[in-house]
Structure formats: structure tokens, C-alpha cells
PDB file of C-alpha atoms and ligand atoms in Angstrom:
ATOM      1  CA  UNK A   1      90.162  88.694 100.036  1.00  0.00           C
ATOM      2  CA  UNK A   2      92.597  91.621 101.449  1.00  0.00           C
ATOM      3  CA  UNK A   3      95.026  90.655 104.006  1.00  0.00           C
ATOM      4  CA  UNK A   4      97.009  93.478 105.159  1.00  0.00           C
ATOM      5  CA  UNK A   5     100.310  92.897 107.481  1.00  0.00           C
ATOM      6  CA  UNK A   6     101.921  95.485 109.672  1.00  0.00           C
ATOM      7  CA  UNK A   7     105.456  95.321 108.780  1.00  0.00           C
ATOM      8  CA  UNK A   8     106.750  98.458 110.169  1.00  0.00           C
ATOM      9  CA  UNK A   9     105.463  99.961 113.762  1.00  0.00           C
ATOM     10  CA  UNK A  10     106.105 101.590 116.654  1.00  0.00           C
ATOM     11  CA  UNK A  11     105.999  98.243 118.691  1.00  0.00           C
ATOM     12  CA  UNK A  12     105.862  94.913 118.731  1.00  0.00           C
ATOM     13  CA  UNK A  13     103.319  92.481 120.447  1.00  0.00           C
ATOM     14  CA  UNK A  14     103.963  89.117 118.538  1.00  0.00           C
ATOM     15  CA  UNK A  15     106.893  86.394 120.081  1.00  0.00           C
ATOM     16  CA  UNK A  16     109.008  86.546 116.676  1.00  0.00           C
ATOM     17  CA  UNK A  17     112.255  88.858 116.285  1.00  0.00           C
ATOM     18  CA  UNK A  18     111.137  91.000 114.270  1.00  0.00           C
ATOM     19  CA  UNK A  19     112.235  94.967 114.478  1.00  0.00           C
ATOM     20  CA  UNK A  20     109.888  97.739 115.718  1.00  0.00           C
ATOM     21  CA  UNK A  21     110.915 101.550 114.860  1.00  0.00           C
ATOM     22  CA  UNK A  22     109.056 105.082 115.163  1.00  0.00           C
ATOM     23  CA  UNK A  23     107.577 104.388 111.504  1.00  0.00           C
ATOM     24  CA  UNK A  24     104.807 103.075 109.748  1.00  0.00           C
ATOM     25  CA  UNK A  25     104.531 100.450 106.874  1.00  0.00           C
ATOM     26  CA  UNK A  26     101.981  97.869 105.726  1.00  0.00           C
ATOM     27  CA  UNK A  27     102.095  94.967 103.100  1.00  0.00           C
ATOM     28  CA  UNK A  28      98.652  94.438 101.153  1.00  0.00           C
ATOM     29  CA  UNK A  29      97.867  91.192  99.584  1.00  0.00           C
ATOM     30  CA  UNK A  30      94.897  91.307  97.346  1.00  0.00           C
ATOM     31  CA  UNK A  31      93.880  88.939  93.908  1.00  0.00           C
ATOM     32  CA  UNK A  32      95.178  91.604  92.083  1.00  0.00           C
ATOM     33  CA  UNK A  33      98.363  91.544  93.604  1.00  0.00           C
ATOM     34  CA  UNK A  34     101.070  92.988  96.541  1.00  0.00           C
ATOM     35  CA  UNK A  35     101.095  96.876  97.281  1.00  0.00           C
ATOM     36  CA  UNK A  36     103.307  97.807 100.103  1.00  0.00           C
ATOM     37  CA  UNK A  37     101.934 101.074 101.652  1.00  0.00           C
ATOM     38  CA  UNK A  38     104.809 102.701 103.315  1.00  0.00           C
ATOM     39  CA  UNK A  39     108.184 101.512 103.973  1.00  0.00           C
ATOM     40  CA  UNK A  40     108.702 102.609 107.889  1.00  0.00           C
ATOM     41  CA  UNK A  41     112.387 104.365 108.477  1.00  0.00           C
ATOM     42  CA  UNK A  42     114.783 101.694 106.834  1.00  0.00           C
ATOM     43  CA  UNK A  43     115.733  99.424 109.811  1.00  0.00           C
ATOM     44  CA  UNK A  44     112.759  96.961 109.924  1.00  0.00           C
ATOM     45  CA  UNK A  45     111.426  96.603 106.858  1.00  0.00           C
ATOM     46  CA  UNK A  46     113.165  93.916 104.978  1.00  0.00           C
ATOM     47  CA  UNK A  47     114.305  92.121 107.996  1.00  0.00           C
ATOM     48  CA  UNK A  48     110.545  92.138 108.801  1.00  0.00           C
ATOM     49  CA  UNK A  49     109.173  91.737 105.570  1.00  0.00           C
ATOM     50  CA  UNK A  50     111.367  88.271 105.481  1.00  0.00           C
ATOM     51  CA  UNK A  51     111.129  87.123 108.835  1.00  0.00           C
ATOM     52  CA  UNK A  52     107.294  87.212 108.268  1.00  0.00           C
ATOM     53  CA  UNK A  53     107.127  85.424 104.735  1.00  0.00           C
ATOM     54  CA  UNK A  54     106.674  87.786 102.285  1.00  0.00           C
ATOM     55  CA  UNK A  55     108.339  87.976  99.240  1.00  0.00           C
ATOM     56  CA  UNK A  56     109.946  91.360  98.150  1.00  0.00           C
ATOM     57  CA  UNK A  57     109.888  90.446  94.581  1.00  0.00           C
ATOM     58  CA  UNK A  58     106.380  89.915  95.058  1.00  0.00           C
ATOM     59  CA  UNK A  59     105.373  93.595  95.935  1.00  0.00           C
ATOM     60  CA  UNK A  60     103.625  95.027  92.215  1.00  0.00           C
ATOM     61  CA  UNK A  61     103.715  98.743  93.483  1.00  0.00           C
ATOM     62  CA  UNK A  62     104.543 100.914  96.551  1.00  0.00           C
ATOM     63  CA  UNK A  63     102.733 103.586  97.626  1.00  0.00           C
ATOM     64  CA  UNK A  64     104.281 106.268 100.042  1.00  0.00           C
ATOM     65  CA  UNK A  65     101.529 108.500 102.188  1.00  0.00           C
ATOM     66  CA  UNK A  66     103.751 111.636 102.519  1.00  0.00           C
ATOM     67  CA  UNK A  67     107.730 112.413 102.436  1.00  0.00           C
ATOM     68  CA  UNK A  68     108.508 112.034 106.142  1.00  0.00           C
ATOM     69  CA  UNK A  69     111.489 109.855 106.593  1.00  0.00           C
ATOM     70  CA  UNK A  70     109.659 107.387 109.011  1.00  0.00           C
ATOM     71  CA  UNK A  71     107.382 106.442 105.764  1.00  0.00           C
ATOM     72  CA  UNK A  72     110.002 106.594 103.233  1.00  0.00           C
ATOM     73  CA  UNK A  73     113.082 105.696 104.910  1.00  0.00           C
ATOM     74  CA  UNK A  74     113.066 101.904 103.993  1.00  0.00           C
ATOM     75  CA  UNK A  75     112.691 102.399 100.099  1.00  0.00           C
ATOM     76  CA  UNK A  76     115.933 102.176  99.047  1.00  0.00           C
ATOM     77  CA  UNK A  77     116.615  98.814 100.623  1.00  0.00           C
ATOM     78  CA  UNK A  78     113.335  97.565  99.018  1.00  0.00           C
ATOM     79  CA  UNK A  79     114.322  98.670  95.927  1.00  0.00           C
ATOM     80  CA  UNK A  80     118.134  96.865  96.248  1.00  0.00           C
ATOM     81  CA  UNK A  81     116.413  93.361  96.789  1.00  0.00           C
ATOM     82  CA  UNK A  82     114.711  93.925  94.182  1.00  0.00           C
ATOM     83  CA  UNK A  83     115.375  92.410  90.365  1.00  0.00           C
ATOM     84  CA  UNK A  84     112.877  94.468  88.452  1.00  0.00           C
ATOM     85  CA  UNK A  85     111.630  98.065  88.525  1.00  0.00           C
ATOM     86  CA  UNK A  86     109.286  99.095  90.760  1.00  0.00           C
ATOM     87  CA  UNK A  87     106.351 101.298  90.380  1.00  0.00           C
ATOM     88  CA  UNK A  88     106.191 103.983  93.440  1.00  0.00           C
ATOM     89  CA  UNK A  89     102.796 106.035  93.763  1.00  0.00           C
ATOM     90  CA  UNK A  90     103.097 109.029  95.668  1.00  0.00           C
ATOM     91  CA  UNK A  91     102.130 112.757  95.715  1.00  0.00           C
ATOM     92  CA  UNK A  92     104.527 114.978  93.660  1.00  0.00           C
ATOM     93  CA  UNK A  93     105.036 117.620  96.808  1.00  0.00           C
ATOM     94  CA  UNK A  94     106.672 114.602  98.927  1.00  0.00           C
ATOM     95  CA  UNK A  95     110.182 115.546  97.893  1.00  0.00           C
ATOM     96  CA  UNK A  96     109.716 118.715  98.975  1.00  0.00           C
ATOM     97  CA  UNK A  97     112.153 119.511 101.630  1.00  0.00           C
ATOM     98  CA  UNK A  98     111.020 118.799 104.834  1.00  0.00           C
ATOM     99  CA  UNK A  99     112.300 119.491 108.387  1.00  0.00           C
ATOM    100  CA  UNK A 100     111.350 119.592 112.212  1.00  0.00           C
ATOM    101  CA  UNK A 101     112.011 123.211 114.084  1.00  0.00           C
ATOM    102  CA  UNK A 102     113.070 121.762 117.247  1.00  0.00           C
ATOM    103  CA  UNK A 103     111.521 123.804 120.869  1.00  0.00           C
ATOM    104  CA  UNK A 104     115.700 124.815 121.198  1.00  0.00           C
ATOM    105  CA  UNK A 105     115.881 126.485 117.220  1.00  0.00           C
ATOM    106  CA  UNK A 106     117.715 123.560 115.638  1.00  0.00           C
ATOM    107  CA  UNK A 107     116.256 122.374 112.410  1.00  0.00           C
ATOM    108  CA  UNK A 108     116.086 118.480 111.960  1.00  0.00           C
ATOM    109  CA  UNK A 109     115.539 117.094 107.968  1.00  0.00           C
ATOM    110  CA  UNK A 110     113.056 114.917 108.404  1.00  0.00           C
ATOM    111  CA  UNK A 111     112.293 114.046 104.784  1.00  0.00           C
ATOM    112  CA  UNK A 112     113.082 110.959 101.810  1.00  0.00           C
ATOM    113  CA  UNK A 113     116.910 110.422 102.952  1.00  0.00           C
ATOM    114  CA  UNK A 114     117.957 110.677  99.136  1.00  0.00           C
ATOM    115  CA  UNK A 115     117.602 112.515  96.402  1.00  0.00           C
ATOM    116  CA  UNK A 116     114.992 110.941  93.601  1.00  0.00           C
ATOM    117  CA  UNK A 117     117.862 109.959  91.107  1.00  0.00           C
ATOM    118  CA  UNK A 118     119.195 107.699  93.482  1.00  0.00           C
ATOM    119  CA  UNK A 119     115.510 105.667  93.640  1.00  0.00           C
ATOM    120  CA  UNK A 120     115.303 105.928  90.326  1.00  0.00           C
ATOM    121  CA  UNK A 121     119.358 104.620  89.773  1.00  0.00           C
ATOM    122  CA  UNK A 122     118.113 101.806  91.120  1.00  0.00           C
ATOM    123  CA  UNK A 123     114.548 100.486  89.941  1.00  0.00           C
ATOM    124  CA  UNK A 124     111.976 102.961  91.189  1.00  0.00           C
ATOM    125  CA  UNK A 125     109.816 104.286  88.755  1.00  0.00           C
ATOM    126  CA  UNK A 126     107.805 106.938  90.415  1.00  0.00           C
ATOM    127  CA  UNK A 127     104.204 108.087  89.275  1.00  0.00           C
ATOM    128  CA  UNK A 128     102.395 111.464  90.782  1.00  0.00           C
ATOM    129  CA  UNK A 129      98.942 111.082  92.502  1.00  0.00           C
ATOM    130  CA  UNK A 130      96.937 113.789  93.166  1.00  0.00           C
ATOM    131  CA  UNK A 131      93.318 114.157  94.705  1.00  0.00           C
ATOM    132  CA  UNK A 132      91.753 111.177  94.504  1.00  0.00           C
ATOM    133  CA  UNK A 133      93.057 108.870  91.687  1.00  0.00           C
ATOM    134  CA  UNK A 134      91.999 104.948  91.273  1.00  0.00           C
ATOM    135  CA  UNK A 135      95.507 102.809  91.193  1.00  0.00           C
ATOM    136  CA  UNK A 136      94.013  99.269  90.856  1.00  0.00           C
ATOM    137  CA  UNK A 137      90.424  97.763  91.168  1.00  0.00           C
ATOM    138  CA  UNK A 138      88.848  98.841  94.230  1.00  0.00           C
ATOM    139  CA  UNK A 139      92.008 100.806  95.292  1.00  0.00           C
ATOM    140  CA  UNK A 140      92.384 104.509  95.243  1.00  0.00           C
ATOM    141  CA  UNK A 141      94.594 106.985  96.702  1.00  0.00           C
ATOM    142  CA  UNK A 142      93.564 110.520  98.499  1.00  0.00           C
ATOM    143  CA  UNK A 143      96.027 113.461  98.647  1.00  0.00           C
ATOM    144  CA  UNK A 144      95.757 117.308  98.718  1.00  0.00           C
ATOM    145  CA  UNK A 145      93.309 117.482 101.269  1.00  0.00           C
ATOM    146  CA  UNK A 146      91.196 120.294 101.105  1.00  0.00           C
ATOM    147  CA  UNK A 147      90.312 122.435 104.025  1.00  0.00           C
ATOM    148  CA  UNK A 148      88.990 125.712 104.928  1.00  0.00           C
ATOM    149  CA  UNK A 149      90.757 129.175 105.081  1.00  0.00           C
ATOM    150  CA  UNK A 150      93.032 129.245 107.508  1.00  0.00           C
ATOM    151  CA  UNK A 151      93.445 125.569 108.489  1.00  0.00           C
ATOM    152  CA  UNK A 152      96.950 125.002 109.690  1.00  0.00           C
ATOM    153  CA  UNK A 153      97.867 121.210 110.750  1.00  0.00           C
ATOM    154  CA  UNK A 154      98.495 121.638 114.807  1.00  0.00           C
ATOM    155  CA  UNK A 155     101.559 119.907 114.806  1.00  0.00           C
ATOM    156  CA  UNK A 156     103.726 123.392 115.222  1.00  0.00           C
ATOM    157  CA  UNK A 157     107.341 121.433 114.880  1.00  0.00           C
ATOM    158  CA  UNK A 158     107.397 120.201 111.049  1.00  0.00           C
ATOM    159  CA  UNK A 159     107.760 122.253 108.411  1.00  0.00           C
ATOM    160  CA  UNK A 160     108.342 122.540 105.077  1.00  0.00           C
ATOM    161  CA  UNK A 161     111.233 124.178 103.275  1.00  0.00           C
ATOM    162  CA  UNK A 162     111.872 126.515  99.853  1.00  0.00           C
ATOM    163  CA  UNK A 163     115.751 127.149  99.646  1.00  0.00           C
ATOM    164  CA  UNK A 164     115.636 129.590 102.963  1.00  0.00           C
ATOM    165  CA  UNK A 165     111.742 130.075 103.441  1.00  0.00           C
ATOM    166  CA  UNK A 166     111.047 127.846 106.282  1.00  0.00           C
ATOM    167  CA  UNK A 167     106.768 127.793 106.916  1.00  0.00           C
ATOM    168  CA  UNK A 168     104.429 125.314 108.244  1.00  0.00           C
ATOM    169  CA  UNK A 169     104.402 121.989 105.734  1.00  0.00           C
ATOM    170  CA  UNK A 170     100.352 122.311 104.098  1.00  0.00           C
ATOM    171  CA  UNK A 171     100.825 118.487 103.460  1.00  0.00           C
ATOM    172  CA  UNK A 172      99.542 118.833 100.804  1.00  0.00           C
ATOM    173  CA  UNK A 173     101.137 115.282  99.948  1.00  0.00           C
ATOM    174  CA  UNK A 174      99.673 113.241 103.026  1.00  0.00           C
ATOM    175  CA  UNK A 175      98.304 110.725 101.130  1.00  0.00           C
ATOM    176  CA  UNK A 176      95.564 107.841 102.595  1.00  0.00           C
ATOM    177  CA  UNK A 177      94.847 104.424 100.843  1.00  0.00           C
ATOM    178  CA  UNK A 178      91.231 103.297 100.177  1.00  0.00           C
ATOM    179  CA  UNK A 179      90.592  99.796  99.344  1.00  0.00           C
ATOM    180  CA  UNK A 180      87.438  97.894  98.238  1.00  0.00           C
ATOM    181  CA  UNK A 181      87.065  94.949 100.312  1.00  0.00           C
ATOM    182  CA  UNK A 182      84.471  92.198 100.945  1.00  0.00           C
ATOM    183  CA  UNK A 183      83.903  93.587 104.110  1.00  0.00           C
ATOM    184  CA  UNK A 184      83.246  97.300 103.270  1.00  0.00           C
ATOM    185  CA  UNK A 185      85.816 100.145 102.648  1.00  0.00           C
ATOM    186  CA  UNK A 186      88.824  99.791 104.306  1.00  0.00           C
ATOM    187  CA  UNK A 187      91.219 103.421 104.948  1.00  0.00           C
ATOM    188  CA  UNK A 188      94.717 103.223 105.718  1.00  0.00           C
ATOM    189  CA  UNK A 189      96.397 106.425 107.075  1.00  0.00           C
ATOM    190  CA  UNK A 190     100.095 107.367 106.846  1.00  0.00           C
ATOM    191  CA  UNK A 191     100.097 109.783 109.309  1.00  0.00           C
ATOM    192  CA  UNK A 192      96.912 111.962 108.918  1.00  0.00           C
ATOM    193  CA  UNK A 193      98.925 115.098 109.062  1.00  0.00           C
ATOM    194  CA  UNK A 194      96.002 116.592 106.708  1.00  0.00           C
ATOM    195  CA  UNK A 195      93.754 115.931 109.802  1.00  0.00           C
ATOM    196  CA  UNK A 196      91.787 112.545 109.726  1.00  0.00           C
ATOM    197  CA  UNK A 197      88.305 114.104 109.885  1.00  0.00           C
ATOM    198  CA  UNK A 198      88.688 116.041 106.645  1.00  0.00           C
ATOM    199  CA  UNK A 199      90.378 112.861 104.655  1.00  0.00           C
ATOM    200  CA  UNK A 200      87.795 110.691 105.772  1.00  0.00           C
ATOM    201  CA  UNK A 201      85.069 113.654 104.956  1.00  0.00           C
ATOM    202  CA  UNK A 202      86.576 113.619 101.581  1.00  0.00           C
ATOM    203  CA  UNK A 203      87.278 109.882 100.700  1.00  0.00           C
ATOM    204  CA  UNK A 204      83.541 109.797 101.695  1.00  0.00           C
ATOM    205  CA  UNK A 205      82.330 112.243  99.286  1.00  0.00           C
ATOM    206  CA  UNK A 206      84.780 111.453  96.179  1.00  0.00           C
ATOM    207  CA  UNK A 207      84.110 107.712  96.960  1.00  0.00           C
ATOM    208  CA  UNK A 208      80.629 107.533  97.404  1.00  0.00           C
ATOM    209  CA  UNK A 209      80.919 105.601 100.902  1.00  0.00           C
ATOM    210  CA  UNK A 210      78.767 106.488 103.814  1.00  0.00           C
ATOM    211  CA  UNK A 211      80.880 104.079 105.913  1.00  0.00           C
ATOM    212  CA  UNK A 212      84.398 102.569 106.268  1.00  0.00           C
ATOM    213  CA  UNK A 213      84.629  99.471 108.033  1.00  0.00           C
ATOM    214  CA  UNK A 214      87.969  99.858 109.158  1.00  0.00           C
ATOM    215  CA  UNK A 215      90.602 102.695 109.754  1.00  0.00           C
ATOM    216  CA  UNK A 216      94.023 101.742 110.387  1.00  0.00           C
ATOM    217  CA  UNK A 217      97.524 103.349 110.971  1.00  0.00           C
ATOM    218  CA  UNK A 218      98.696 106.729 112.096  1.00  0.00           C
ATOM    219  CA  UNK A 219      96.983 109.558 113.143  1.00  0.00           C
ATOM    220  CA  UNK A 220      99.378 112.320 114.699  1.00  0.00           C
ATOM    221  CA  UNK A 221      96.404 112.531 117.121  1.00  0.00           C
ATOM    222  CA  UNK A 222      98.810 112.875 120.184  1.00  0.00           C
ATOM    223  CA  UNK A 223      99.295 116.685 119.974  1.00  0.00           C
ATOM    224  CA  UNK A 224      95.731 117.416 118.709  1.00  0.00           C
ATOM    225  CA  UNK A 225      93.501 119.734 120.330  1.00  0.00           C
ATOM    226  CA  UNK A 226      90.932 118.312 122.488  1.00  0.00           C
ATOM    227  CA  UNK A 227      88.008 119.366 120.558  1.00  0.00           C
ATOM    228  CA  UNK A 228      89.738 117.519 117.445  1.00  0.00           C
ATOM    229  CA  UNK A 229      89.940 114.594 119.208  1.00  0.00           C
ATOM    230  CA  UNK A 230      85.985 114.762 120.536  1.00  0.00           C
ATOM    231  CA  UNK A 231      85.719 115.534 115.839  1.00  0.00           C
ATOM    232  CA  UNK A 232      87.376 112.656 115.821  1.00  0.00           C
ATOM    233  CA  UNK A 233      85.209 110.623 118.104  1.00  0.00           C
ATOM    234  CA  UNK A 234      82.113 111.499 116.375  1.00  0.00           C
ATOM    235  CA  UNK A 235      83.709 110.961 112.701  1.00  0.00           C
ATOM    236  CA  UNK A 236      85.094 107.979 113.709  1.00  0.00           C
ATOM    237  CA  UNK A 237      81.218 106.780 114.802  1.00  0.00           C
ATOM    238  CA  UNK A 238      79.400 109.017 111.517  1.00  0.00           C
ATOM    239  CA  UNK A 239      81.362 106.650 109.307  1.00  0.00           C
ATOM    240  CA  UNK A 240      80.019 103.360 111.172  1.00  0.00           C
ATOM    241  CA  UNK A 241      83.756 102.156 111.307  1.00  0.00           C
ATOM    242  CA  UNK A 242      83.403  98.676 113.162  1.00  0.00           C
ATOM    243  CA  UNK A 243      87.524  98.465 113.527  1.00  0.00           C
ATOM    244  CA  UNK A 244      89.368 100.715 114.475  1.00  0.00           C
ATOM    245  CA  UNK A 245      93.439 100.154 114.674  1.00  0.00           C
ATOM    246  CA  UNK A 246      95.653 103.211 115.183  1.00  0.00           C
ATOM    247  CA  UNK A 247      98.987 103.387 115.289  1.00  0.00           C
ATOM    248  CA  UNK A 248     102.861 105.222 114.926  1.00  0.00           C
ATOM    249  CA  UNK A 249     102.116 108.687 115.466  1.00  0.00           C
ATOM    250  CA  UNK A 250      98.362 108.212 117.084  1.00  0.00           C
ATOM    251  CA  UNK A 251     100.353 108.349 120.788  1.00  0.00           C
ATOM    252  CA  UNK A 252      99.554 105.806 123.962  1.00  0.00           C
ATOM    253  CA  UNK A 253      97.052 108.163 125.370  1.00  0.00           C
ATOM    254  CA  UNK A 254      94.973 108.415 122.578  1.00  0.00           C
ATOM    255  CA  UNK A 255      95.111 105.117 121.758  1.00  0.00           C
ATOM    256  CA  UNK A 256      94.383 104.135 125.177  1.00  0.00           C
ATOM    257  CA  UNK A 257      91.213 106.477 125.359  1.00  0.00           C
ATOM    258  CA  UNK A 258      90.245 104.883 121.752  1.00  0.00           C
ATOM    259  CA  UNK A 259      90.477 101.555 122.948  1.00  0.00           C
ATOM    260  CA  UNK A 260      88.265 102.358 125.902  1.00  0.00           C
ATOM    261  CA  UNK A 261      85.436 103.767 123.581  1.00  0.00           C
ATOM    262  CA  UNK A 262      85.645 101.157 120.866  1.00  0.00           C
ATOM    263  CA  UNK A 263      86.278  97.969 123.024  1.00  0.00           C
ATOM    264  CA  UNK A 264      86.272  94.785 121.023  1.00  0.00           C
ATOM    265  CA  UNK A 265      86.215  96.998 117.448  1.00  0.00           C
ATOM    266  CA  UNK A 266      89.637  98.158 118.481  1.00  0.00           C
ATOM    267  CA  UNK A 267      93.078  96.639 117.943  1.00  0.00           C
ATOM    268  CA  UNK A 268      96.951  97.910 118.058  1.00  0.00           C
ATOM    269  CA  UNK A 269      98.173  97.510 114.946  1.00  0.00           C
ATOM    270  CA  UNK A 270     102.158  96.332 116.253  1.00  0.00           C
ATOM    271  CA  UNK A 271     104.130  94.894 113.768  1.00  0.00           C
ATOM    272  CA  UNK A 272     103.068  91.341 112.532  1.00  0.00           C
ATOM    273  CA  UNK A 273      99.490  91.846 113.222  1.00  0.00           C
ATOM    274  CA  UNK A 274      97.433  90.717 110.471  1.00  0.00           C
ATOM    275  CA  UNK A 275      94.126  91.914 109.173  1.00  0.00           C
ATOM    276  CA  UNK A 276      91.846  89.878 106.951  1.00  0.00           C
ATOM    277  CA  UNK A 277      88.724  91.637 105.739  1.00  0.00           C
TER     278      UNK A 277
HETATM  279 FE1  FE2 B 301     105.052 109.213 110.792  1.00  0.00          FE
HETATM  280 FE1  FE2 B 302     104.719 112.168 109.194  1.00  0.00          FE
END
């Protein structure tokens, strides 16, 4: 059985206090064990994580879906209630430094609030994924999207930064979680800054799946050209995906227009909703 709990979102739609911020993290609970994907910006996520009866000590391995600090912002605190190491999976590029080029020319970091030494002071042991690697039975990770000449992610604000070079981040680290589960395959998205057509194009042809059952979490769909969102549409029904959840960075409209298409097969995924596949 997976059961996977939204710890970390944009809202909240379930009568408990628990703490909704413009972030993203989810906590997986599998025979094998507890993999937190994503640790949302750092106010929520332990308050949440107790409130809603999960034990931090519990969590075997994290794994991070790109450096933004929305994804990564909470590690730290994780890692301070913690008494033993912790294994973090993530794409080597995600500490590279990353910022938002604001409409008015100010430059926003936007990227892991600390330095790696300070993780690793206290308890993180982090190991590199790239392309698509298998982390535990029936769970693998997909980074370094590939895409064709010229593709540029349409989100014009975030960059990536090289001492002064400022240029449009490749995200090449957006990393997506594919797990095994009774029901079919099951994709979790960070934010899909890679573009969710080509991940799910890819997990499909490095995984062998012709369908994923689910999709769930962000998509950065919000300032996506219309005819990416009609690619989207048609991906979404290629794959046969019978629930469809989006999230964080997907955007109200998009959501709402999803919702309308995929009736009953689609659900917010607020923090505290479960899903049991
Ligand atoms: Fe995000
Ligand atoms: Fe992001």
C-alpha cells in the first residue's frame, strides 16, 4: 500500500490548524518505509508533519525535486528534530544559485536558504540523482529532462546564476518521483519547471509505462502558453491518468479548468489530504 499525505501546500481545506504556505511537500508511507518528497518553505512542515501524526524520526530518506526555496526551505528544521543522519536524494545542479529577475530589475534568491555544510553539520547526507535512477523498490527518480533545441522553460522571471552570469535556469535539476503502486504508476511533480509533458514523455519511455494512474503536485502551469496547456490536456489523457491532483505552482485557473475536464478523477491536493493507492 502507498499512502501519500500533503504536508506542505498552498492551502488548506481540512478543519485542523495546520499551516499552509506558497510551497510544496509530501510524506510517502510505503512497506518499505517513509520518504518525504519535498519539504515546502520552512514554516509548515514540522508543525504539520506533527499535528497530522507522523513521526519525523520515521522519514528513511528525503528527496528534494529542484533547489527552489519553496521545496527546500523546511530541511533544516527536519534535519534538527532529527537523532540520526538523514539520506537526501536530489539532483547535483540544485545548489546552483538561483534567483527571480523581478518585472522592476531587482533580483530575488530564490534558492536552498543555506549553504550545503550547514545540512550536512547537522545530519544530512546528500546523494546526486541524475536521469532516471531507481532509489527503492518500485521508486525512481527523473531529472535532467531532455528537450529539443531551443526549449526554454516559459517562466521568464527565474533564473539561474554563475558568479555574475545571470541566464534562464535549464532546470536541469527539476526532479519528479515515480512510484510503483498497486494501483498503477503514480508521478509526483515538484514543480514541473522542465515542462510536465516532456517528464511524463520520458518517465514513460525510461519506465516502460504506457499509463500513470495518478499525477499529483505542482505544475507551474499558470504562466504557460495556451497551446502547452491544450499538450497538456492531451498528455494528461495519452497517459490514461484516472487522478489527477495539481497543486502549488499549477495556479486557480488552471486548476479550475482541470477540474472541469477531469470531474470526479480530479482532487486539490491542500494540505492534509491523503491519497491511498
Ligand atoms: Fe514551487
Ligand atoms: Fe520551483
Amino acid at each position: 500500500m502507498t499512502k501519500i499525505t500533503v504536508i506542505c501546500e498552498n492551502s488548506v481545506q481540512i478543519p485542523f490548524p495546520v499551516i499552509g504556505e506558497h510551497g510544496l511537500s509530501f510524506f510517502i508511507e510505503r512497506e518499505e518505509g517513509n520518504t518525504l518528497f519535498d519539504t515546502g518553505q520552512g514554516l509548515g512542515v514540522v508543525h504539520n508533519l506533527k499535528l497530522l501524526g507522523k513521526d519525523i524520526n520515521s522519514i528513511k530518506r528525503v528527496i528534494l525535486s529542484h533547489g527552489h526555496y519553496d521545496h527546500t526551505g523546511g530541511l533544516l528544521s527536519i534535519l534538527k528534530e532529527r537523532k540520526e543522519t538523514l539520506p537526501v536524494y536530489l539532483h547535483p545542479d540544485a545548489f546552483l544559485t538561483k534567483c527571480a529577475k523581478l518585472p522592476n530589475g531587482m533580483e530575488r534568491a530564490i534558492g536552498f536558504p543555506h549553504d550545503k555544510s550547514l545540512y550536512e553539520e547537522n545530519g544530512a547526507e546528500f546523494i546526486e540523482t541524475d536521469g532516471f535512477e531507481k532509489i527503492a523498490d518500485g521508486m525512481f527518480t527523473i531529472s535532467n529532462i531532455h528537450h529539443s533545441e531551443g526549449w526554454r522553460p516559459w517562466d521568464k522571471l527565474l533564473m539561474r546564476k554563475n558568479n555574475d552570469d545571470i541566464a534562464p535556469d535549464p532546470f536541469s535539476d527539476d526532479l519528479s518521483l515515480l512510484l510503483e503502486t498497486s494501483s498503477g504508476p503514480v508521478v509526483l511533480l515538484g514543480c514541473a519547471h522542465s515542462g510536465i509533458v516532456e517528464i511524463l514523455d520520458e518517465l514513460s519511455s525510461k519506465s516502460n509505462h504506457s499509463e500513470f494512474f495518478a499525477v499529483i503536485g505542482g505544475t507551474h502551469l499558470d504562466s504557460a502558453p495556451e497551446d502547452y496547456v491544450e499538450k497538456t490536456l492531451r498528455s494528461l489523457k495519452k497517459y490514461n491518468v484516472q487522478k489527477i491532483a495539481v497543486s502549488h505552482c499549477t495556479g486557480l485557473r488552471i486548476a479550475h479548468r482541470l477540474a472541469n475536464i477531469f470531474g470526479e478523477k480530479f482532487s486539490d491536493a491542500s494540505v492534509g489530504r491523503i491519497f491511498e493507492f
